[in-house]
mmCIF file of C-alpha atoms in Angstrom:
data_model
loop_
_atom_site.group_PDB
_atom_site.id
_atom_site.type_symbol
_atom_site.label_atom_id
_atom_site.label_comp_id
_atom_site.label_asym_id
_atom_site.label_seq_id
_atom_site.Cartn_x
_atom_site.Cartn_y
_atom_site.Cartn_z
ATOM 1 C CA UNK A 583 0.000 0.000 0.000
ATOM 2 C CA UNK A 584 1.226 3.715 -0.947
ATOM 3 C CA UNK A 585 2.536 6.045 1.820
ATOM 4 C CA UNK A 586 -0.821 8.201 0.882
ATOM 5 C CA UNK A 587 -2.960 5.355 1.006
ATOM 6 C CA UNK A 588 -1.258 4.125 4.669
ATOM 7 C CA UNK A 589 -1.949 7.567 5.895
ATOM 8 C CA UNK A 590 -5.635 7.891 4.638
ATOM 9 C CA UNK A 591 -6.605 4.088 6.828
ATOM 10 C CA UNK A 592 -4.826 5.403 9.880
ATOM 11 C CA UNK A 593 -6.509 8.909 9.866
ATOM 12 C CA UNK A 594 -9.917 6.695 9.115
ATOM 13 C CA UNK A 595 -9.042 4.505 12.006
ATOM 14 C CA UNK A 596 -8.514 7.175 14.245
ATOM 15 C CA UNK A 597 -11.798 8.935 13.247
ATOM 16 C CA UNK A 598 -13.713 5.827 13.822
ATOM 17 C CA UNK A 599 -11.890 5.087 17.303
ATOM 18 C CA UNK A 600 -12.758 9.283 17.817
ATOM 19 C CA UNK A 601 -8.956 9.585 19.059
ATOM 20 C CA UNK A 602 -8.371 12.068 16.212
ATOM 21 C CA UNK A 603 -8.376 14.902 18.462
ATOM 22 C CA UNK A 604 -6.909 13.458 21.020
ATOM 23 C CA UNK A 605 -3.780 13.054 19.151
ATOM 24 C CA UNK A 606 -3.998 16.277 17.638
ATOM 25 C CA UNK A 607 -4.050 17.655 21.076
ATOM 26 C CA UNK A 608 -1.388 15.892 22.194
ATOM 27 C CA UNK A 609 1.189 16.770 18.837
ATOM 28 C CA UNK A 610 0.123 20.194 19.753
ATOM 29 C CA UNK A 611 1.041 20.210 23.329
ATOM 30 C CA UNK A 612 4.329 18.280 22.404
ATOM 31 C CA UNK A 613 4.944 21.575 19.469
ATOM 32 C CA UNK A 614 4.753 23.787 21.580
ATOM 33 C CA UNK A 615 7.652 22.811 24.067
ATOM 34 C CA UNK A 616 9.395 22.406 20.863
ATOM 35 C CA UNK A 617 8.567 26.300 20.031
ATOM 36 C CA UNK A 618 9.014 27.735 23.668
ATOM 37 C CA UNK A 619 12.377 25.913 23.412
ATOM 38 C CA UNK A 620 12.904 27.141 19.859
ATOM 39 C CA UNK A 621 12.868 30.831 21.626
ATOM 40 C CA UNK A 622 14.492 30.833 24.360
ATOM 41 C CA UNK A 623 17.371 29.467 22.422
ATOM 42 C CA UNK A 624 17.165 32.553 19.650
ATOM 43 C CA UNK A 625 16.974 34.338 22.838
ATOM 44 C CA UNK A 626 19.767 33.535 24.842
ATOM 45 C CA UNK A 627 21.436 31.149 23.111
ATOM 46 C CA UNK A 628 25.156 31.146 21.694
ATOM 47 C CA UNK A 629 24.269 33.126 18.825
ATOM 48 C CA UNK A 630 21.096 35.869 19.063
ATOM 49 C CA UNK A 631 18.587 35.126 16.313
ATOM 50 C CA UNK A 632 15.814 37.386 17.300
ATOM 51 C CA UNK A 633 15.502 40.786 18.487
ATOM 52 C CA UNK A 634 15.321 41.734 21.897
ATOM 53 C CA UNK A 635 12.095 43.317 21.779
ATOM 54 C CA UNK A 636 10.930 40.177 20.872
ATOM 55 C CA UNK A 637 11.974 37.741 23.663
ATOM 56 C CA UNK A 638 8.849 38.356 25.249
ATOM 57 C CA UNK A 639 5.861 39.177 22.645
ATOM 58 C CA UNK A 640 7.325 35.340 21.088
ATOM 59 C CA UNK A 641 7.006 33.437 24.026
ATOM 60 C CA UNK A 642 3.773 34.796 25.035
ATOM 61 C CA UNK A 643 2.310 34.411 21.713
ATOM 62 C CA UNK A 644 3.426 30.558 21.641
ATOM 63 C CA UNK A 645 2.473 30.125 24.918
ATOM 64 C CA UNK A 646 -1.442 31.910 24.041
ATOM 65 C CA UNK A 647 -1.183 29.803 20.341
ATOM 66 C CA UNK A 648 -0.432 26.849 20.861
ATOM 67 C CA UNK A 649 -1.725 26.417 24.801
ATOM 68 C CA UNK A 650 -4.940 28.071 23.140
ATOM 69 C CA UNK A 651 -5.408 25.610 20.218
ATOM 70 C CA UNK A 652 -4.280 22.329 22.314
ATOM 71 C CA UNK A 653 -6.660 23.467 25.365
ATOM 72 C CA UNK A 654 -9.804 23.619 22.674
ATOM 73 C CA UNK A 655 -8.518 20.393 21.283
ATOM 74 C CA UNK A 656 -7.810 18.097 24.416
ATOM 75 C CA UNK A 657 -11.358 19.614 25.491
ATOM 76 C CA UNK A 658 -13.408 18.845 22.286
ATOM 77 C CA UNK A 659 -11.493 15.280 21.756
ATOM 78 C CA UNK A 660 -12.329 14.441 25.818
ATOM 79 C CA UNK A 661 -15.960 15.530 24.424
ATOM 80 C CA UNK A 662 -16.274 13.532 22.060
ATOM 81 C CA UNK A 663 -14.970 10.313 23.032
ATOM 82 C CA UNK A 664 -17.095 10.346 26.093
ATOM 83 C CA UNK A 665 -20.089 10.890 23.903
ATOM 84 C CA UNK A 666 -19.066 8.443 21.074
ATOM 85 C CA UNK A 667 -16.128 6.218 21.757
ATOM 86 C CA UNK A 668 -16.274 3.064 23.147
ATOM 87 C CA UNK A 669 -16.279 3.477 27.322
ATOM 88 C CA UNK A 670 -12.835 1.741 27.797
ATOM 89 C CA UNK A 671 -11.159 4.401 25.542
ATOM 90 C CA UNK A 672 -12.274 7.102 26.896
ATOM 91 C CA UNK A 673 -11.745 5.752 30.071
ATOM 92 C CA UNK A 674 -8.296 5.281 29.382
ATOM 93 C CA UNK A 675 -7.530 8.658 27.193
ATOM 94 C CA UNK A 676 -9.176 11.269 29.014
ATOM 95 C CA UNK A 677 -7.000 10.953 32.065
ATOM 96 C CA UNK A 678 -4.257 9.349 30.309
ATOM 97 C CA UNK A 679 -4.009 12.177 27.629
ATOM 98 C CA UNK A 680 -6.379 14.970 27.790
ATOM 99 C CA UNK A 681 -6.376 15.355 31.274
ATOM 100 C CA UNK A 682 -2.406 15.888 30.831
ATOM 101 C CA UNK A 683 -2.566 18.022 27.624
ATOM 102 C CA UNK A 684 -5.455 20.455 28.940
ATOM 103 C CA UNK A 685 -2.584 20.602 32.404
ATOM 104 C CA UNK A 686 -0.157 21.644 29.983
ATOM 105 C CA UNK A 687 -2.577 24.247 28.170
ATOM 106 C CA UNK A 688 -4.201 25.664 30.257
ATOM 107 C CA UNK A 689 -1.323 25.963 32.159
ATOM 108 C CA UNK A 690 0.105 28.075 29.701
ATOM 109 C CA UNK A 691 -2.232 30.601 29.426
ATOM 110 C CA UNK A 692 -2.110 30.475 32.773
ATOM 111 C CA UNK A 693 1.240 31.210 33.248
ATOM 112 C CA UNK A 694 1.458 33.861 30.604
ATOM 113 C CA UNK A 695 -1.025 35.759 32.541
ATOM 114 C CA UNK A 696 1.039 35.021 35.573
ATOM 115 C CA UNK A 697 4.168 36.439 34.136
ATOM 116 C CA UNK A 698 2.831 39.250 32.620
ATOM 117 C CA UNK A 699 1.739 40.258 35.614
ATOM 118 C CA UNK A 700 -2.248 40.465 35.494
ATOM 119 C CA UNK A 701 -2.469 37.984 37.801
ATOM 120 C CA UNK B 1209 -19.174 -3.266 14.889
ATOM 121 C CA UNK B 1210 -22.417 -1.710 16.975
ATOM 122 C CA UNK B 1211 -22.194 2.341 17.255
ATOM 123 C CA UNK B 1212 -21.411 2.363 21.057
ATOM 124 C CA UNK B 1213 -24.647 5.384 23.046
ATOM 125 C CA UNK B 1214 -24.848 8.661 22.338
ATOM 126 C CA UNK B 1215 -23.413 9.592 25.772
ATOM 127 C CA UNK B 1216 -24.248 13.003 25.056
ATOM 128 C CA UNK B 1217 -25.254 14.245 28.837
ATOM 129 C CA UNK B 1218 -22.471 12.540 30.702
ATOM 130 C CA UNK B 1219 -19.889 14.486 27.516
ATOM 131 C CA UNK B 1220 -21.540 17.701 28.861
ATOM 132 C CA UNK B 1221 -20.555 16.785 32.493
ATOM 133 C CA UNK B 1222 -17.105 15.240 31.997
ATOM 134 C CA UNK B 1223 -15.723 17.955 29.827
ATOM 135 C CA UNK B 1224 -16.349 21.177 31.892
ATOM 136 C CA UNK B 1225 -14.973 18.764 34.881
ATOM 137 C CA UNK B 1226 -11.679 18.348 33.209
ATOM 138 C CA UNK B 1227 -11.082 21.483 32.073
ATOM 139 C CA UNK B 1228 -11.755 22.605 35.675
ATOM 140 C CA UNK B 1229 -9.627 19.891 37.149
ATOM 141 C CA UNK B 1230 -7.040 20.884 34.852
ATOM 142 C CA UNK B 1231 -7.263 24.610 36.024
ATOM 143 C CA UNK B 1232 -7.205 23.715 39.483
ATOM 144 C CA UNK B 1233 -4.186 21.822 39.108
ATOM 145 C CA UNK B 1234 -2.279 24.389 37.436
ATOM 146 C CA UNK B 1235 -3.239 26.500 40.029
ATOM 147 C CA UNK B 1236 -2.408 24.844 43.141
ATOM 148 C CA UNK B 1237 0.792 23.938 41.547
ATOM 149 C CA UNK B 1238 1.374 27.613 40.504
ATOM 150 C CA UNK B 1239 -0.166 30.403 42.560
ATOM 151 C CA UNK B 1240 -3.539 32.328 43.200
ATOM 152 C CA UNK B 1241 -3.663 35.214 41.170
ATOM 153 C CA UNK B 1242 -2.609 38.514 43.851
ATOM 154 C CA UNK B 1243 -4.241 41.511 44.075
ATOM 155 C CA UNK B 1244 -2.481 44.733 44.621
ATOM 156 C CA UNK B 1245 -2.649 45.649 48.380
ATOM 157 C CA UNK B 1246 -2.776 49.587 47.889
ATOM 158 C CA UNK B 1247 -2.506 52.377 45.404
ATOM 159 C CA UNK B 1248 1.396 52.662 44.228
ATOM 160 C CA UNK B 1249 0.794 56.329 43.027
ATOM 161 C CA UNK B 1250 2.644 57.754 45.851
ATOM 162 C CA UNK B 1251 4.007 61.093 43.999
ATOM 163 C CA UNK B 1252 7.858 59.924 44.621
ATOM 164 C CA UNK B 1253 9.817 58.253 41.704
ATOM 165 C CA UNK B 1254 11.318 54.505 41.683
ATOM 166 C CA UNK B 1255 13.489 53.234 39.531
ATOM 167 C CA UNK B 1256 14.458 48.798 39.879
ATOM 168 C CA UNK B 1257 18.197 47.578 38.297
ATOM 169 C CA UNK B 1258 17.898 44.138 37.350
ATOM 170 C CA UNK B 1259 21.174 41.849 36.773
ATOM 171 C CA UNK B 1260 20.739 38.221 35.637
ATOM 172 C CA UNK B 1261 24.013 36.061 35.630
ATOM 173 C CA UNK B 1262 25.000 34.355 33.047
ATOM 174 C CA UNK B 1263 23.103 30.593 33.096
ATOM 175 C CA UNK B 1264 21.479 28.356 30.598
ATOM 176 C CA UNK B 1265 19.292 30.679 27.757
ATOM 177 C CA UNK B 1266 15.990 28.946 29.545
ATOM 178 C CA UNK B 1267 16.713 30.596 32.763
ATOM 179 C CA UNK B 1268 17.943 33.650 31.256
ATOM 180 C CA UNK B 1269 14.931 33.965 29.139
ATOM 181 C CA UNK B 1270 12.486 32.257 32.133
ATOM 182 C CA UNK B 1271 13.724 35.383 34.292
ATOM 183 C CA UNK B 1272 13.452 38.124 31.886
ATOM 184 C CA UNK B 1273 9.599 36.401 30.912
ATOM 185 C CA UNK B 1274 8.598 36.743 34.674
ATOM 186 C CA UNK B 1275 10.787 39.884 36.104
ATOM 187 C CA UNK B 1276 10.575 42.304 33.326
ATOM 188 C CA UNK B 1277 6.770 42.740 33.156
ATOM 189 C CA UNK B 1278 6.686 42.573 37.145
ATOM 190 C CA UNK B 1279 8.903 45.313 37.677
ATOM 191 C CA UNK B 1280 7.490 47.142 34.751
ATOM 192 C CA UNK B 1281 4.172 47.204 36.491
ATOM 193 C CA UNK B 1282 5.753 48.441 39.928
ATOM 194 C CA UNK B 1283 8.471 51.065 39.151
ATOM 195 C CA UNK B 1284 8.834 54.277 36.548
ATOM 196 C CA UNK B 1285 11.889 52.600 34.802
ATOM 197 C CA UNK B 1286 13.639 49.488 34.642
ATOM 198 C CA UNK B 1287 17.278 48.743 33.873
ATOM 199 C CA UNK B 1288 17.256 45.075 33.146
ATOM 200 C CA UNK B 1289 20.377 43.453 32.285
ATOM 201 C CA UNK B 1290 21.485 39.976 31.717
ATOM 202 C CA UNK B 1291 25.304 38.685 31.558
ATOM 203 C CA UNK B 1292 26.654 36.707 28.527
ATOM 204 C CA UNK B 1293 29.490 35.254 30.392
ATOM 205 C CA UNK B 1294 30.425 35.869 33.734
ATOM 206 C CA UNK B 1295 31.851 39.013 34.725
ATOM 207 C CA UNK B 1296 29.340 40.401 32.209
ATOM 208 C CA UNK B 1297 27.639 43.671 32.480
ATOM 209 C CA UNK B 1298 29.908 44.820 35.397
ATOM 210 C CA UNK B 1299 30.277 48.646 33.877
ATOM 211 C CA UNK B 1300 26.441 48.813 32.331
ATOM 212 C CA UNK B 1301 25.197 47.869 35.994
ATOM 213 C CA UNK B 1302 27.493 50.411 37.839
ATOM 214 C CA UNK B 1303 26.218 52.974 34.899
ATOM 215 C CA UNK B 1304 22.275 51.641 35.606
ATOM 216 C CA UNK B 1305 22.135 51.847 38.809
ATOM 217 C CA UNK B 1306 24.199 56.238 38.557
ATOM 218 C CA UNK B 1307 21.912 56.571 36.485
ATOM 219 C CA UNK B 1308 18.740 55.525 38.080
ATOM 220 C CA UNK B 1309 19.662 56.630 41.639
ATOM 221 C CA UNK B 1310 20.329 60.490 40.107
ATOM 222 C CA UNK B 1311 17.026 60.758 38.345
ATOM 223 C CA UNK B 1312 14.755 58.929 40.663
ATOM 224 C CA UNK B 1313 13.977 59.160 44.397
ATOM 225 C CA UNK B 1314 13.563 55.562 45.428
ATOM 226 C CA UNK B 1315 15.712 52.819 43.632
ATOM 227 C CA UNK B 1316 15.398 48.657 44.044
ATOM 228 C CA UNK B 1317 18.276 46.274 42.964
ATOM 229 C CA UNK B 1318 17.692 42.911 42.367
ATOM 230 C CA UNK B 1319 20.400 40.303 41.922
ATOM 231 C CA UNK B 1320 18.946 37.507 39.957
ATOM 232 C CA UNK B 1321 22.863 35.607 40.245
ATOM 233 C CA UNK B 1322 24.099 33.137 42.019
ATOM 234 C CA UNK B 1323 26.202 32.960 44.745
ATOM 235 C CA UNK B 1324 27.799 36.225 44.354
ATOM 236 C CA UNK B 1325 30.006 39.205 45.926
ATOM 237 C CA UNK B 1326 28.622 42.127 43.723
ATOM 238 C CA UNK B 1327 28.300 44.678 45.939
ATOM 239 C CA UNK B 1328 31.982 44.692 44.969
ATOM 240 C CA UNK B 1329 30.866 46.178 41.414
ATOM 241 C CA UNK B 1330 28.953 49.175 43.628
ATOM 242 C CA UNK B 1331 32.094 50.609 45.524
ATOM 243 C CA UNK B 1332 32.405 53.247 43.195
ATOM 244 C CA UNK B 1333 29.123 54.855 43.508
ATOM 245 C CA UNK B 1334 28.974 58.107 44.888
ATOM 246 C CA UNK B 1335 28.248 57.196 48.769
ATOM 247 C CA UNK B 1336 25.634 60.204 48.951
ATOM 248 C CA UNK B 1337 23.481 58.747 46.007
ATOM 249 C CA UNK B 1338 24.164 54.992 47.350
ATOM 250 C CA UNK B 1339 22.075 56.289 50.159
ATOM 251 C CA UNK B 1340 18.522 56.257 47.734
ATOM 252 C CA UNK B 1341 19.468 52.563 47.685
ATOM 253 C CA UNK B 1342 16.310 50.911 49.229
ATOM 254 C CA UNK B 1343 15.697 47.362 48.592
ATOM 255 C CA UNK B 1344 18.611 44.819 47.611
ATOM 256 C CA UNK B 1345 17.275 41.642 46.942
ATOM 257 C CA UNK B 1346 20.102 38.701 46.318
ATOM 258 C CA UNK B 1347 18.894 35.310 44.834
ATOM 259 C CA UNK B 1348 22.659 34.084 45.199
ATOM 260 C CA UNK B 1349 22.602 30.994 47.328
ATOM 261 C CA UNK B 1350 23.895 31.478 50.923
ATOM 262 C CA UNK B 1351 24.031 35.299 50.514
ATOM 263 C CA UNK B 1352 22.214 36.814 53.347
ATOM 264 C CA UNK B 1353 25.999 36.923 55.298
ATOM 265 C CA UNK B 1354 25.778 40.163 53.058
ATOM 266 C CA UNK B 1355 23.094 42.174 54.812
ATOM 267 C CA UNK B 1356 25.591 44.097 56.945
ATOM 268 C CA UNK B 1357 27.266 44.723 54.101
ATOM 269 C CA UNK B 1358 24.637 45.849 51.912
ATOM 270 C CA UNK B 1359 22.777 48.001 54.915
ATOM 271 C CA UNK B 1360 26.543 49.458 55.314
ATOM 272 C CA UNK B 1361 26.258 50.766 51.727
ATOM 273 C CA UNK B 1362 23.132 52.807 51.781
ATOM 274 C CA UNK B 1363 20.321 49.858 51.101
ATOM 275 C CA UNK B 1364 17.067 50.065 53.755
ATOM 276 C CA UNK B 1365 16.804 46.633 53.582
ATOM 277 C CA UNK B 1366 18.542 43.963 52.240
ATOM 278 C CA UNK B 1367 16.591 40.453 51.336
ATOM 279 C CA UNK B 1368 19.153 37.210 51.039
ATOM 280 C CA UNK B 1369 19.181 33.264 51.279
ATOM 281 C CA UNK B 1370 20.354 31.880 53.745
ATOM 282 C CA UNK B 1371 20.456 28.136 52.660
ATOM 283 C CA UNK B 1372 23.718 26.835 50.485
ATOM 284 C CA UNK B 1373 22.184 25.522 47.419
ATOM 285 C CA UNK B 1374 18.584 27.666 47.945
ATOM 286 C CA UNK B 1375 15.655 27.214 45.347
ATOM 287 C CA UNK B 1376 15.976 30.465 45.636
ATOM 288 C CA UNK B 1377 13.941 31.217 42.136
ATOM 289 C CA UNK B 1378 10.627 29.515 43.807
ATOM 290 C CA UNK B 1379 10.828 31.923 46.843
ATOM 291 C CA UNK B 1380 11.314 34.452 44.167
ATOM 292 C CA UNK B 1381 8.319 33.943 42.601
ATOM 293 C CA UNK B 1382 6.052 33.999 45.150
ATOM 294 C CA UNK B 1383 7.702 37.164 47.009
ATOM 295 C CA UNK B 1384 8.004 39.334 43.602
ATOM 296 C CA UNK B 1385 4.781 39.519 42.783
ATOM 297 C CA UNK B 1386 3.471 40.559 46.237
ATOM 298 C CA UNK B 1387 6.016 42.943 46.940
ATOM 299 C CA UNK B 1388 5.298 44.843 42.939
ATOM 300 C CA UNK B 1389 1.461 44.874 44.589
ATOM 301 C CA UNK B 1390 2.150 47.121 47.081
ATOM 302 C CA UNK B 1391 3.019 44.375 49.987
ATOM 303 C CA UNK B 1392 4.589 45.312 53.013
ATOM 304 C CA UNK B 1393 8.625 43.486 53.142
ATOM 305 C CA UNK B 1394 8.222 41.235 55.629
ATOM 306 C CA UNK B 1395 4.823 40.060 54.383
ATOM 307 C CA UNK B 1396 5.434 39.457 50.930
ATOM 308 C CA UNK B 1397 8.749 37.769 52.133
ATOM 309 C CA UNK B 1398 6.643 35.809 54.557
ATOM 310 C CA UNK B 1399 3.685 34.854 52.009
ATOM 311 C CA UNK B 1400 7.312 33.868 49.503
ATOM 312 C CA UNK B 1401 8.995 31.853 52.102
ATOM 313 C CA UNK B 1402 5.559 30.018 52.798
ATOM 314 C CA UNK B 1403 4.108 29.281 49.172
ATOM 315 C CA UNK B 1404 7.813 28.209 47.861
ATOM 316 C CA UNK B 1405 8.292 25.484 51.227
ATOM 317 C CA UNK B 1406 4.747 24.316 50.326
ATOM 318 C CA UNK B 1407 5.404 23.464 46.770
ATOM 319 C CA UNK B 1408 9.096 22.152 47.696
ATOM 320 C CA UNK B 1409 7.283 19.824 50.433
ATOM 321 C CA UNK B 1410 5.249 18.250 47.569
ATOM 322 C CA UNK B 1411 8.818 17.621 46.282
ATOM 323 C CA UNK B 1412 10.638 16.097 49.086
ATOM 324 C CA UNK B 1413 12.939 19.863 48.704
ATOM 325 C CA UNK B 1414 12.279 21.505 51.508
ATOM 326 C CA UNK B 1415 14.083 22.154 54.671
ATOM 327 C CA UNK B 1416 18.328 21.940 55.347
ATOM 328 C CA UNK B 1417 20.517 23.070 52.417
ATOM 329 C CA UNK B 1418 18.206 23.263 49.506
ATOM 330 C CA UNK B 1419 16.321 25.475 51.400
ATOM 331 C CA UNK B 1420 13.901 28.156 49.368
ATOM 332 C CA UNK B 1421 13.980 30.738 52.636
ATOM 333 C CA UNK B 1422 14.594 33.923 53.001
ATOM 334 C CA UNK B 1423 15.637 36.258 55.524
ATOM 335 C CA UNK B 1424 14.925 39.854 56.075
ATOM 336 C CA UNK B 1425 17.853 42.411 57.170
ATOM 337 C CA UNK B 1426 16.493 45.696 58.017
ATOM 338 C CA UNK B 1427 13.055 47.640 56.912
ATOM 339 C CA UNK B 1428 10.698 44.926 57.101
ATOM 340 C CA UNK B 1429 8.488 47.541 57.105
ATOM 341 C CA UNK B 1430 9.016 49.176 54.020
ATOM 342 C CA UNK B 1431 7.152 48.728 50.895
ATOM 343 C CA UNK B 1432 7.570 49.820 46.575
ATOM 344 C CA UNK B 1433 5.317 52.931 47.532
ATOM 345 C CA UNK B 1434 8.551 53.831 50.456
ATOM 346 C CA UNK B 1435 8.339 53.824 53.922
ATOM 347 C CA UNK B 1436 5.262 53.981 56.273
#
């Protein structure tokens, strides 16, 4: 079977096992350490690759972008498997995965409000 | 394979539970949001001199994240600076801090470094103008043997750790952004020294050398407005 084809059954299988956005959620969660990380190391790291205005507008906007769009994901995907997955899988995802991602998300909204001191 | 039931109330329930689950865990791991104690508009000027030492570019960038908007919120100006290698920064602190304490009528220093001997780098200040020094805060592990010192110098109080290899930064967190809200010293350093052992507890961290505490050396009283 083509790579294409491969790639069309698993998204099918995840759609029909409602884990889709689950997994999105989680990818999403996992990008954006990769991007906070990605910053801080233009920031301070050996070599300066951004400005320094922008040390700060970059990691909140990560932190609001990607904690935003994996907080709405983890949600909806918990949502949805509860409503139409099979009862062992959501049993087992929602803490196991969404639970964890929405920690991580909301957390960083949370935190960006923290640090920019509104809270 | 049977559709499994449309589960549709019990989805209702269980999301808006998780997402408030997850909250509440974010926020007993983190901190309640503070509210500023009193008006800071108190018709003098502050300035706050920030030095980071030179450390990994996540704690340099970590610190500037949380500091810079803090002390932004609290004080007219901010000199924040943050060393490439150490040794870094020694004359643009010394220049910061002429600078600030000849145009303003209150000025804050915080040493974000660790263990450290940088009132060294403040010698040649003019003594007269080292006397606007109010608050010295030191994150540098082990560091509060320099209160005398500091006090000596001009500072009103002088805020250190104790503790060998502190955690000072969760202390820090705690205590900045109570004292920016108008918190009295000793209270925001008490709330600090509080909230940090808490969340070190959960860690098995708290208590003997890695000690978050701080310590207090003279105006517990004051607060970013001045003196009562």
């Amino acid at each position: 079977m083509s790579r294409p084809g491969r790639l069309v059954r698993a998204g099918a299988w995840l759609a029909r096992w409602h884990l889709a956005l689950p997994l999105a959620a989680l990818l999403v969660a996992l990008a954006e350490l990769a991007a906070l990380r990605a910053v801080w190391i233009f920031s301070f790291g050996p070599e300066r690759r951004i400005p320094e205005w922008a040390d700060l507008p970059l990691g909140h906007a990560v932190l609001w972008g990607l904690g935003g769009a994996g907080a709405v994901l983890a949600l909806a995907g918990a949502y949805r498997l509860v409503r139409r997955g099979r009862a062992w899988v959501a049993a087992a995802v929602v803490p196991l995965v969404c639970l964890p991602v929405a920690v991580i998300s909301l957390g960083s909204l949370y935190a960006s409000l923290v640090v920019a001191a509104i809270l | 394979m049977p559709a499994p039931p449309d589960r549709r109330r019990l989805a209702l329930l269980v999301t808006p539970l998780l997402a408030a689950a997850a909250l509440a865990l974010v926020v007993l791991a983190g901190d309640v949001p503070v509210l500023r104690a009193r008006s800071l508009d108190t018709g003098t000027t502050r300035a706050a001199v920030a030095l980071r030492d030179h450390v990994i570019p996540f704690q340099k960038w970590g610190t500037k994240l949380f500091t810079l908007p803090h002390l932004e919120e609290g004080y007219d100006r901010v000199y924040y600076l943050t060393q490439a290698y150490r040794g870094d920064q020694r004359e643009e602190l010394i220049r910061a801090l002429d600078d600030a304490l000849r145009t303003h009528d209150q000025v804050d220093l915080f040493l974000l470094a660790h263990t450290n001997e940088l009132f060294t780098w403040t010698g040649s200040l003019d003594p007269a103008l080292r006397r606007k020094l109010r608050l010295v805060y030191n994150t540098g592990c082990g560091d509060a043997w320099q209160a005398r010192t500091w006090l000596s110098l001009g500072a009103d109080a002088y805020v250190g750790h104790p503790a060998m290899k502190s955690m000072s930064p969760a202390f820090y967190f705690y205590f900045l952004r109570r004292w920016v809200r108008g918190h009295e010293l000793a209270a925001a350093v008490d709330a600090g020294n509080r909230a940090a052992a808490r969340r070190l507890g959960w860690l098995g961290l708290s208590g003997g050398a890695t000690d978050a505490t701080a310590v207090v050396a003279g105006r517990g009283d004051l607060w970013i407005g001045g003196a009562p």
